[in-house]
Coordinates of C-alpha atoms and ligand atoms in Angstrom, one line a residue:
M225 CA 34.8 -12.8 4.8
K226 CA 32.4 -14.5 1.5
R227 CA 30.7 -11.6 -1.0
R228 CA 27.2 -12.4 0.3
N229 CA 28.4 -11.4 3.4
F230 CA 30.1 -8.3 2.4
I231 CA 27.2 -6.8 0.8
Q232 CA 25.1 -7.5 3.7
K233 CA 27.3 -6.4 6.5
T234 CA 27.4 -3.1 4.1
A235 CA 24.0 -2.9 3.5
L236 CA 23.5 -3.2 6.8
S237 CA 25.7 0.1 8.3
V238 CA 23.9 2.0 5.5
A239 CA 20.4 1.4 7.0
G240 CA 21.1 2.0 10.1
F241 CA 23.3 5.3 10.0
G242 CA 22.0 6.1 6.8
L243 CA 25.5 8.0 5.6
A244 CA 26.2 6.5 2.5
P245 CA 24.8 5.9 -0.8
L246 CA 23.3 2.2 -1.9
I247 CA 26.4 0.2 -3.0
G248 CA 27.0 -1.9 -5.1
N249 CA 24.8 -4.8 -6.9
S250 CA 23.1 -7.3 -5.3
Y251 CA 23.2 -10.9 -6.0
Q252 CA 20.4 -13.2 -7.2
S253 CA 17.1 -14.3 -5.1
V254 CA 18.6 -17.4 -2.9
Y255 CA 14.9 -19.3 -4.1
G256 CA 15.7 -22.5 -4.5
A257 CA 19.2 -22.5 -4.7
T258 CA 20.3 -23.4 -0.9
A259 CA 17.6 -25.3 0.7
P260 CA 16.9 -29.0 -0.3
S261 CA 13.4 -28.4 0.5
N262 CA 13.3 -26.3 -1.8
K263 CA 11.1 -24.6 0.7
V264 CA 10.2 -20.4 0.1
K265 CA 11.5 -19.1 3.2
V266 CA 9.2 -16.5 4.2
A267 CA 10.0 -12.8 6.7
L268 CA 7.4 -10.9 8.0
I269 CA 8.4 -7.4 9.6
G270 CA 5.3 -5.9 10.9
C271 CA 3.1 -8.2 12.5
R272 CA 0.1 -7.1 14.0
G273 CA -2.8 -6.5 11.7
M274 CA -2.9 -7.1 7.9
G275 CA 0.7 -8.4 7.7
Y276 CA 0.0 -11.4 9.6
S277 CA -3.6 -12.0 7.1
D278 CA -0.6 -11.6 4.1
L279 CA 1.5 -14.4 5.7
S280 CA -1.1 -16.6 7.0
T281 CA -2.1 -16.5 3.0
F282 CA 1.1 -17.4 2.3
L283 CA 1.4 -20.2 4.6
K284 CA -1.7 -21.8 2.4
Y285 CA 0.8 -22.8 0.2
P286 CA 2.6 -25.5 1.0
E287 CA 6.4 -24.5 -0.8
V288 CA 6.5 -21.6 1.8
E289 CA 8.6 -21.7 5.3
C290 CA 7.9 -18.7 7.9
I291 CA 11.5 -18.3 9.1
A292 CA 11.3 -14.8 11.0
L293 CA 8.9 -12.7 12.5
C294 CA 9.8 -9.0 13.5
D295 CA 7.8 -6.5 15.0
V296 CA 8.9 -3.4 17.5
D297 CA 6.6 -4.6 20.0
D298 CA 6.5 -7.7 21.9
E299 CA 3.3 -8.7 22.3
W300 CA 2.3 -8.7 18.9
L301 CA 5.7 -11.0 17.9
N302 CA 5.0 -13.2 20.6
K303 CA 1.7 -13.3 19.9
R304 CA 2.7 -14.4 16.4
A305 CA 4.9 -16.7 16.8
A306 CA 2.7 -18.5 18.5
D307 CA 0.0 -18.5 16.0
V308 CA 2.7 -19.5 13.1
E309 CA 3.6 -22.1 16.1
K310 CA -0.2 -23.3 16.5
A311 CA -0.5 -22.9 12.6
T312 CA 2.4 -24.8 11.2
G313 CA 3.5 -27.4 13.9
K314 CA 6.8 -25.5 13.6
K315 CA 8.5 -23.1 15.5
V316 CA 9.7 -19.8 14.2
K317 CA 13.8 -20.0 14.4
N318 CA 13.8 -15.8 14.6
L319 CA 12.4 -13.5 16.4
Y320 CA 13.7 -9.9 15.9
K321 CA 13.0 -6.7 16.4
D322 CA 14.8 -4.8 14.3
W323 CA 13.7 -5.3 10.5
R324 CA 17.7 -5.1 9.8
K325 CA 18.0 -8.3 11.3
V326 CA 15.8 -9.9 8.8
I327 CA 17.5 -8.1 5.7
E328 CA 20.5 -9.4 6.9
N329 CA 19.6 -13.2 7.0
K330 CA 20.9 -14.8 4.6
D331 CA 18.1 -17.7 4.6
V332 CA 15.2 -15.4 3.6
D333 CA 14.0 -15.5 0.0
V334 CA 11.1 -13.4 1.1
V335 CA 10.4 -9.9 3.2
I336 CA 6.9 -9.3 4.0
I337 CA 6.4 -6.1 5.1
G338 CA 2.9 -5.0 6.7
T339 CA 4.3 -2.1 8.9
P340 CA 2.7 1.5 8.6
D341 CA 3.2 2.8 5.7
H342 CA 6.3 5.7 6.8
W343 CA 7.9 2.1 7.4
H344 CA 7.4 0.5 3.6
C345 CA 10.5 2.2 1.9
L346 CA 13.3 1.4 4.2
P347 CA 13.2 -2.3 4.1
T348 CA 11.7 -2.3 1.4
I349 CA 14.9 -0.4 -0.5
Y350 CA 17.3 -2.8 1.5
A351 CA 15.7 -5.7 0.9
C352 CA 15.9 -5.4 -2.8
Q353 CA 19.4 -4.4 -2.5
A354 CA 19.9 -8.0 -0.8
G355 CA 18.7 -9.8 -3.4
K356 CA 15.5 -10.8 -1.6
D357 CA 11.7 -10.2 -3.3
V358 CA 9.0 -8.7 -1.4
Y359 CA 5.9 -8.2 -1.1
V360 CA 5.1 -4.8 0.0
E361 CA 1.4 -3.9 1.9
K362 CA -0.4 -0.8 0.0
P363 CA 0.2 2.0 -0.2
L364 CA 3.6 1.8 -1.4
S365 CA 5.1 4.8 0.5
N366 CA 3.8 8.1 2.2
T367 CA 5.5 10.5 0.1
I368 CA 5.9 10.4 -4.3
E369 CA 9.7 10.9 -3.6
E370 CA 9.6 7.5 -2.2
C371 CA 7.1 5.8 -4.6
E372 CA 10.1 6.9 -6.8
L373 CA 13.0 5.6 -5.5
M374 CA 11.2 2.3 -4.5
L375 CA 10.6 1.3 -7.9
K376 CA 14.3 2.7 -9.1
A377 CA 15.4 0.4 -6.5
A378 CA 13.2 -2.8 -7.2
R379 CA 14.5 -2.1 -10.9
K380 CA 18.3 -1.8 -10.3
Y381 CA 18.3 -4.6 -8.4
D382 CA 16.0 -6.8 -10.7
R383 CA 13.9 -8.2 -7.8
V384 CA 9.8 -9.2 -7.9
V385 CA 8.1 -6.7 -6.0
Q386 CA 4.2 -7.6 -5.4
V387 CA 2.2 -4.3 -3.7
G388 CA -0.6 -5.6 -1.7
Q389 CA -3.4 -4.2 -4.2
W390 CA -5.1 -7.4 -4.1
Q391 CA -8.2 -6.7 -6.3
R392 CA -5.6 -7.1 -9.5
S393 CA -6.0 -11.1 -8.4
D394 CA -9.2 -11.1 -8.3
P395 CA -10.6 -12.0 -11.8
H396 CA -14.2 -9.5 -11.9
W397 CA -12.1 -6.5 -11.7
N398 CA -10.0 -7.3 -14.4
E399 CA -13.2 -8.7 -15.9
A400 CA -15.0 -4.9 -15.1
A401 CA -12.1 -3.3 -16.6
A402 CA -12.3 -4.9 -19.4
F403 CA -16.2 -4.9 -20.5
I404 CA -15.1 -0.8 -20.4
R405 CA -12.0 -0.2 -22.5
E406 CA -14.3 -2.6 -25.0
G407 CA -16.3 0.1 -25.4
N408 CA -19.4 -1.7 -23.9
I409 CA -21.0 1.4 -22.0
G410 CA -20.1 3.7 -24.7
R411 CA -18.1 6.8 -23.6
V412 CA -17.3 7.4 -20.3
R413 CA -17.9 11.1 -19.2
T414 CA -17.2 10.4 -15.6
V415 CA -15.8 7.7 -12.9
K416 CA -17.5 8.2 -9.5
V417 CA -15.0 6.3 -6.6
W418 CA -15.8 6.7 -3.2
A419 CA -15.3 5.1 0.7
Y420 CA -17.9 5.9 3.3
Q421 CA -16.6 3.9 6.2
S422 CA -18.6 3.6 9.6
G423 CA -15.9 1.2 10.8
K424 CA -13.2 4.3 10.6
P425 CA -15.2 6.9 13.5
T426 CA -14.0 9.7 15.3
L427 CA -10.4 9.6 17.2
P428 CA -11.3 11.1 20.3
V429 CA -8.7 13.3 21.6
K430 CA -6.4 11.2 24.5
P431 CA -3.8 12.6 26.3
D432 CA 0.0 11.4 25.6
S433 CA 1.4 8.2 27.8
P434 CA 4.6 6.4 29.0
V435 CA 5.2 3.7 26.0
P436 CA 4.2 0.7 26.9
P437 CA 6.4 -2.1 27.9
G438 CA 7.8 -4.3 25.3
V439 CA 8.0 -1.7 22.3
D440 CA 10.4 -0.1 20.5
Y441 CA 8.7 3.1 19.8
D442 CA 11.7 5.1 18.5
M443 CA 12.0 2.1 16.1
W444 CA 8.1 2.3 15.5
L445 CA 9.0 6.1 14.6
G446 CA 12.1 5.5 13.1
P447 CA 12.3 8.3 10.1
A448 CA 8.8 10.2 11.3
P449 CA 9.9 13.2 13.5
K450 CA 10.1 12.8 17.4
R451 CA 6.8 12.8 18.7
P452 CA 5.7 11.7 22.4
F453 CA 3.8 8.2 22.6
N454 CA 0.0 8.2 21.9
I455 CA -2.3 5.4 22.0
Y456 CA -4.4 6.9 19.1
R457 CA -1.3 7.8 16.5
F458 CA 0.1 4.0 17.1
H459 CA -1.1 1.0 16.1
Y460 CA -4.0 0.8 13.4
N461 CA -4.8 4.4 13.8
F462 CA -1.6 6.0 12.9
R463 CA -3.5 6.3 9.5
F464 CA -4.9 9.1 10.2
F465 CA -1.8 11.2 11.3
W466 CA 0.0 12.7 8.3
D467 CA 3.7 11.7 9.7
Y468 CA 2.9 7.6 9.4
A469 CA 0.3 7.8 6.8
G470 CA -2.4 9.5 4.6
G471 CA -5.8 9.1 5.7
L472 CA -8.4 7.6 4.0
M473 CA -7.7 8.8 0.4
S474 CA -4.6 6.7 0.4
D475 CA -5.6 4.1 2.4
W476 CA -8.8 2.9 0.5
G477 CA -7.9 5.4 -2.2
V478 CA -5.4 2.8 -3.9
H479 CA -7.3 0.3 -3.9
L480 CA -10.6 1.5 -5.6
L481 CA -8.5 5.2 -7.5
D482 CA -6.2 2.1 -9.4
Y483 CA -9.1 0.3 -11.0
A484 CA -10.3 4.3 -12.3
L485 CA -7.3 4.0 -13.8
E486 CA -7.4 0.5 -15.3
G487 CA -10.8 1.0 -16.6
M488 CA -10.1 4.1 -18.3
G489 CA -6.4 2.7 -19.3
V490 CA -5.0 6.2 -18.2
G491 CA -2.4 7.1 -16.4
L492 CA -2.0 10.1 -13.5
P493 CA -3.7 13.1 -14.5
S494 CA -1.9 17.0 -15.4
K495 CA -4.7 18.5 -13.1
V496 CA -6.2 17.6 -9.6
F497 CA -8.6 19.7 -6.8
S498 CA -9.2 18.7 -4.2
G499 CA -11.0 20.2 -1.3
G500 CA -11.7 18.5 2.4
G501 CA -11.1 18.4 5.9
K502 CA -12.5 17.8 9.2
F503 CA -15.8 18.6 8.8
A504 CA -18.1 15.6 10.8
Y505 CA -15.7 15.9 13.4
P506 CA -13.5 19.3 14.1
N507 CA -12.0 18.7 17.3
D508 CA -11.2 15.0 17.3
A509 CA -7.8 13.6 16.9
M510 CA -7.1 12.9 13.3
E511 CA -5.1 14.9 11.5
T512 CA -6.0 13.4 8.0
P513 CA -9.6 15.0 6.7
D514 CA -12.3 13.1 7.7
T515 CA -14.2 14.2 5.0
L516 CA -12.3 14.7 1.1
M517 CA -13.6 14.9 -2.6
A518 CA -10.9 15.3 -5.5
I519 CA -11.3 15.7 -9.3
Y520 CA -8.9 14.3 -11.3
A521 CA -9.3 16.3 -14.4
Y522 CA -8.0 14.2 -18.0
D523 CA -8.9 16.1 -21.1
D524 CA -12.7 14.6 -21.7
F525 CA -13.7 13.0 -18.4
N526 CA -13.5 13.1 -14.4
I527 CA -12.6 11.1 -11.8
V528 CA -14.1 11.7 -8.7
W529 CA -12.9 10.8 -5.5
D530 CA -15.2 11.4 -2.4
H531 CA -14.5 10.1 1.0
A532 CA -16.3 10.2 4.7
C533 CA -15.2 8.5 8.0
G534 CA -17.9 7.8 10.2
I535 CA -20.8 7.0 8.1
D536 CA -21.8 3.9 5.5
H537 CA -24.0 5.8 3.2
G538 CA -22.1 5.5 -0.1
L539 CA -23.4 5.7 -3.9
F540 CA -25.2 2.6 -4.9
D541 CA -25.9 1.7 -1.5
R542 CA -22.5 0.5 -1.3
R543 CA -19.7 1.6 1.3
E544 CA -16.7 1.5 -1.3
A545 CA -17.0 1.3 -5.0
L546 CA -16.3 3.2 -8.5
A547 CA -18.7 3.5 -11.1
F548 CA -18.3 4.1 -14.1
Y549 CA -20.8 6.8 -16.1
G550 CA -21.0 5.9 -19.6
E551 CA -23.4 7.1 -22.0
N552 CA -25.2 3.5 -22.6
G553 CA -25.0 1.5 -18.9
T554 CA -23.4 2.9 -15.9
L555 CA -20.8 0.3 -14.6
V556 CA -20.8 -0.4 -10.6
L557 CA -17.5 -2.1 -9.2
D558 CA -16.7 -3.1 -5.9
R559 CA -15.3 -6.0 -4.3
G560 CA -18.4 -8.2 -4.1
G561 CA -18.6 -8.0 -8.3
W562 CA -19.6 -5.6 -10.6
E563 CA -23.2 -5.0 -12.8
V564 CA -24.2 -2.4 -15.7
I565 CA -27.7 -0.4 -15.0
P566 CA -28.3 0.6 -18.2
E567 CA -29.6 4.0 -19.7
Y568 CA -32.7 4.7 -21.2
S569 CA -33.4 6.1 -24.4
G570 CA -37.7 6.6 -23.2
K571 CA -38.2 3.4 -22.7
E572 CA -35.5 1.8 -25.0
A573 CA -32.5 0.4 -22.5
R574 CA -29.1 1.6 -24.9
M575 CA -27.8 -1.3 -24.1
E576 CA -28.9 -4.9 -21.8
A577 CA -28.6 -4.8 -17.9
V578 CA -25.4 -6.8 -16.6
P579 CA -26.4 -8.6 -13.6
L580 CA -24.6 -8.6 -10.8
K581 CA -21.1 -10.9 -11.6
K582 CA -20.4 -12.0 -7.8
G583 CA -16.2 -12.0 -7.4
E584 CA -14.7 -15.2 -6.3
G585 CA -13.7 -13.5 -3.4
K586 CA -10.2 -15.6 -3.0
G587 CA -8.7 -12.2 -4.2
L588 CA -5.5 -12.4 -1.3
Y589 CA -4.8 -16.2 -1.9
N590 CA -4.4 -15.9 -5.5
H591 CA -2.3 -12.3 -5.3
V592 CA 0.5 -14.5 -3.3
G593 CA 0.0 -17.2 -5.5
N594 CA 1.0 -14.8 -8.3
F595 CA 4.0 -13.5 -6.2
L596 CA 5.0 -17.2 -5.7
D597 CA 4.8 -18.0 -9.4
C598 CA 6.5 -14.5 -10.2
M599 CA 9.4 -15.4 -8.3
K600 CA 10.2 -18.2 -9.9
S601 CA 9.3 -17.3 -13.5
R602 CA 10.5 -13.5 -12.9
N603 CA 7.9 -12.3 -14.5
R604 CA 6.3 -9.0 -13.4
P605 CA 3.9 -9.8 -10.5
A606 CA -0.1 -8.9 -11.1
A607 CA 0.2 -5.5 -8.8
D608 CA 4.0 -5.1 -9.6
I609 CA 5.5 -2.1 -7.8
E610 CA 5.1 0.7 -10.6
I611 CA 1.5 -0.2 -10.3
G612 CA 2.0 0.2 -6.8
S613 CA 3.9 3.9 -7.0
R614 CA 1.5 5.3 -9.6
V615 CA -1.7 5.0 -7.9
A616 CA 0.0 6.0 -4.7
I617 CA 1.1 8.8 -6.3
L618 CA -2.3 9.5 -7.6
S619 CA -3.4 9.3 -3.9
H620 CA -0.7 11.8 -2.7
L621 CA -1.8 14.2 -5.4
A622 CA -5.2 14.8 -3.9
N623 CA -3.8 15.1 -0.2
I624 CA -1.3 17.7 -1.6
S625 CA -3.9 19.4 -3.2
C626 CA -6.2 19.2 -0.4
R627 CA -3.6 20.6 2.4
V628 CA -2.4 23.4 0.0
G629 CA -5.9 24.3 -0.7
R630 CA -5.8 25.0 -4.1
E631 CA -5.6 22.9 -7.7
V632 CA -2.1 21.0 -8.1
R633 CA -0.5 20.3 -11.9
W634 CA 1.2 17.5 -11.9
D635 CA 4.0 16.9 -15.2
E636 CA 4.1 13.0 -15.3
A637 CA 7.2 13.4 -18.2
N638 CA 9.7 15.1 -15.8
H639 CA 7.4 13.8 -12.4
L640 CA 7.4 17.5 -10.7
F641 CA 5.1 19.5 -9.7
V642 CA 4.7 22.7 -12.4
N643 CA 6.1 25.9 -10.1
D644 CA 4.8 24.9 -7.3
P645 CA 7.2 24.8 -4.6
E646 CA 4.6 24.6 -1.7
A647 CA 3.5 21.1 -3.2
T648 CA 6.6 19.8 -4.2
A649 CA 8.0 19.9 -0.1
L650 CA 5.1 17.8 0.7
S651 CA 6.3 15.0 -1.9
K652 CA 9.2 15.0 -0.1
A653 CA 10.6 12.4 2.3
V654 CA 12.4 14.3 5.2
Y655 CA 13.9 11.5 7.3
R656 CA 14.4 11.9 11.0
A657 CA 18.2 11.1 11.8
P658 CA 20.0 8.7 11.8
W659 CA 18.0 7.4 8.9
K660 CA 18.4 8.2 5.5
L661 CA 16.5 8.3 2.1
P662 CA 19.4 6.5 0.0
Q663 CA 19.9 8.2 -3.2
F664 CA 21.0 6.3 -5.8
Ligands
NAD849 N1 -3.9 -4.9 1.1 C1 -5.0 -4.6 2.5 O1 -6.0 -5.0 2.2 C2 -5.1 -3.8 4.1 C3 -5.7 -3.9 4.6 C4 -4.9 -3.8 6.0 C5 -3.9 -2.6 6.1 N2 -3.2 -2.4 4.7 C6 -1.6 -2.2 5.0 O2 -1.4 -3.1 6.1 C7 0.0 -1.4 6.8 C8 -0.7 -2.3 8.0 O3 -1.4 -1.4 8.5 P1 -2.3 -2.4 9.4 O4 -3.2 -2.0 10.0 O5 -2.1 -3.7 9.3 O6 -1.0 -1.8 11.3 P2 -1.1 -2.3 12.3 O7 -0.5 -1.1 13.1 O8 -1.7 -3.2 12.2 O9 0.2 -3.1 12.0 C9 1.1 -2.8 11.8 C10 2.6 -3.5 12.7 O10 4.1 -2.9 12.4 C11 4.6 -3.1 13.7 N3 5.8 -2.2 13.5 C12 5.7 -1.0 13.0 N4 6.9 -0.2 12.7 C13 7.8 -1.3 12.9 C14 9.0 -1.4 12.5 N5 9.9 -0.5 11.8 N6 9.6 -2.5 12.3 C15 8.7 -3.8 12.7 N7 7.5 -3.2 13.5 C16 6.8 -2.9 12.9 C17 3.5 -2.4 14.6 O11 3.8 -3.0 16.0 C18 2.6 -3.2 14.3 O12 2.5 -4.5 14.7 C19 -0.5 0.0 6.5 O13 0.5 0.0 5.3 C20 -1.8 -0.6 5.3 O14 -2.6 0.1 4.9 C21 -3.4 -3.2 4.0

């Protein structure tokens, strides 16, 4: 057996049965080495929603070829196979229901992971181990423990891992963050960050039902606890259930809070207090809070997160955005662009207003392009896994504070909660057998 096959087969058995730790070193990416056409050969795991938006964007780059699709739901697997064929004129060679086949396929250079959050970790780690580069959706994963392990794997196997926080590649976000860091709005005391989303309305309680034909539901659950099938805990709506995701806090939080950190030039805070609950829809099916506010306390400023499901009127008439409150002006930033509203001393403005500077609206396209460039240069991508890990942990800290009902203290140097077994327990990934979190 050739060395590469051996490693792949071993990795697969590890992934499948979770009995052994990760082994050995990965081989280098095969990108460009084996393909006469020098195509970047991409596979998508998780085809329905954002995963397909990502793949469609990859396919806008002529060097990309999709050689495999994987989904546990035949309906979406077949639909996306037809979509890719229509878009490219070529049939996708490999259709899988088990993601381990993607890892096993030695022709795959890049794995795009568009599965629900609880299924980001293992495919990322095993793809890294198999020498593939990874484009994984945000939030990086569903627990603090997984975030840290994924980062370790990416570094250990020296892989390029881009997280789907595509604002990182939309130039107006970095422009606004630099404007703040250069001191243009003066000293900032408060950063407000919010997501008010009528598009995430109440989820009525629906009875459990039989698994739809063509769905491998056990594989959809994967490492999450066994539960009967329910249409409101499945596609898209998984976001509102703790076993699979972290609600609006981690769904939108990671996109926006990333730029709160970036604008302020800081890492994780040591103190977090968060309060919230099912204030709008106390009796609906959602587990995660429909309303939540979190204070991230730093030495001389606060970052305040505020979310609401089912209503749209966020501050400054924006559904989701950030506002940096400086002594000279307030900078408001969202996907549409950024502007500064000056403060006044009497009738005199403390700084010139900055009228709305519109974004280019090409964030996702640029983000994929940046990833493809980094595959070649081996540089760290715009939303490198360390960036994705940091902000996913930031959002988990607020969810954990809300769940334990009090302030939590985070020791960033040692990556742990301070004297807090209850919060620590919620930071861990508890996997259902045979799935097992690799340790290395
Ligand atoms: N970057 C962004 O702007 C953005 C936008 C939306 C969603 N997302 C992220 O994308 C991810 C997916 O969200 P969505 O709304 O597209 O979800 P979705 O439910 O629409 O799609 C997930 C797909 O993954 C499949 N799947 C589940 N488990 C699988 C497994 N083990 N193997 C193979 N396929 C599996 C499902 O069948 C489904 O087709 C989430 O992490 C979400 O936070 C990112």
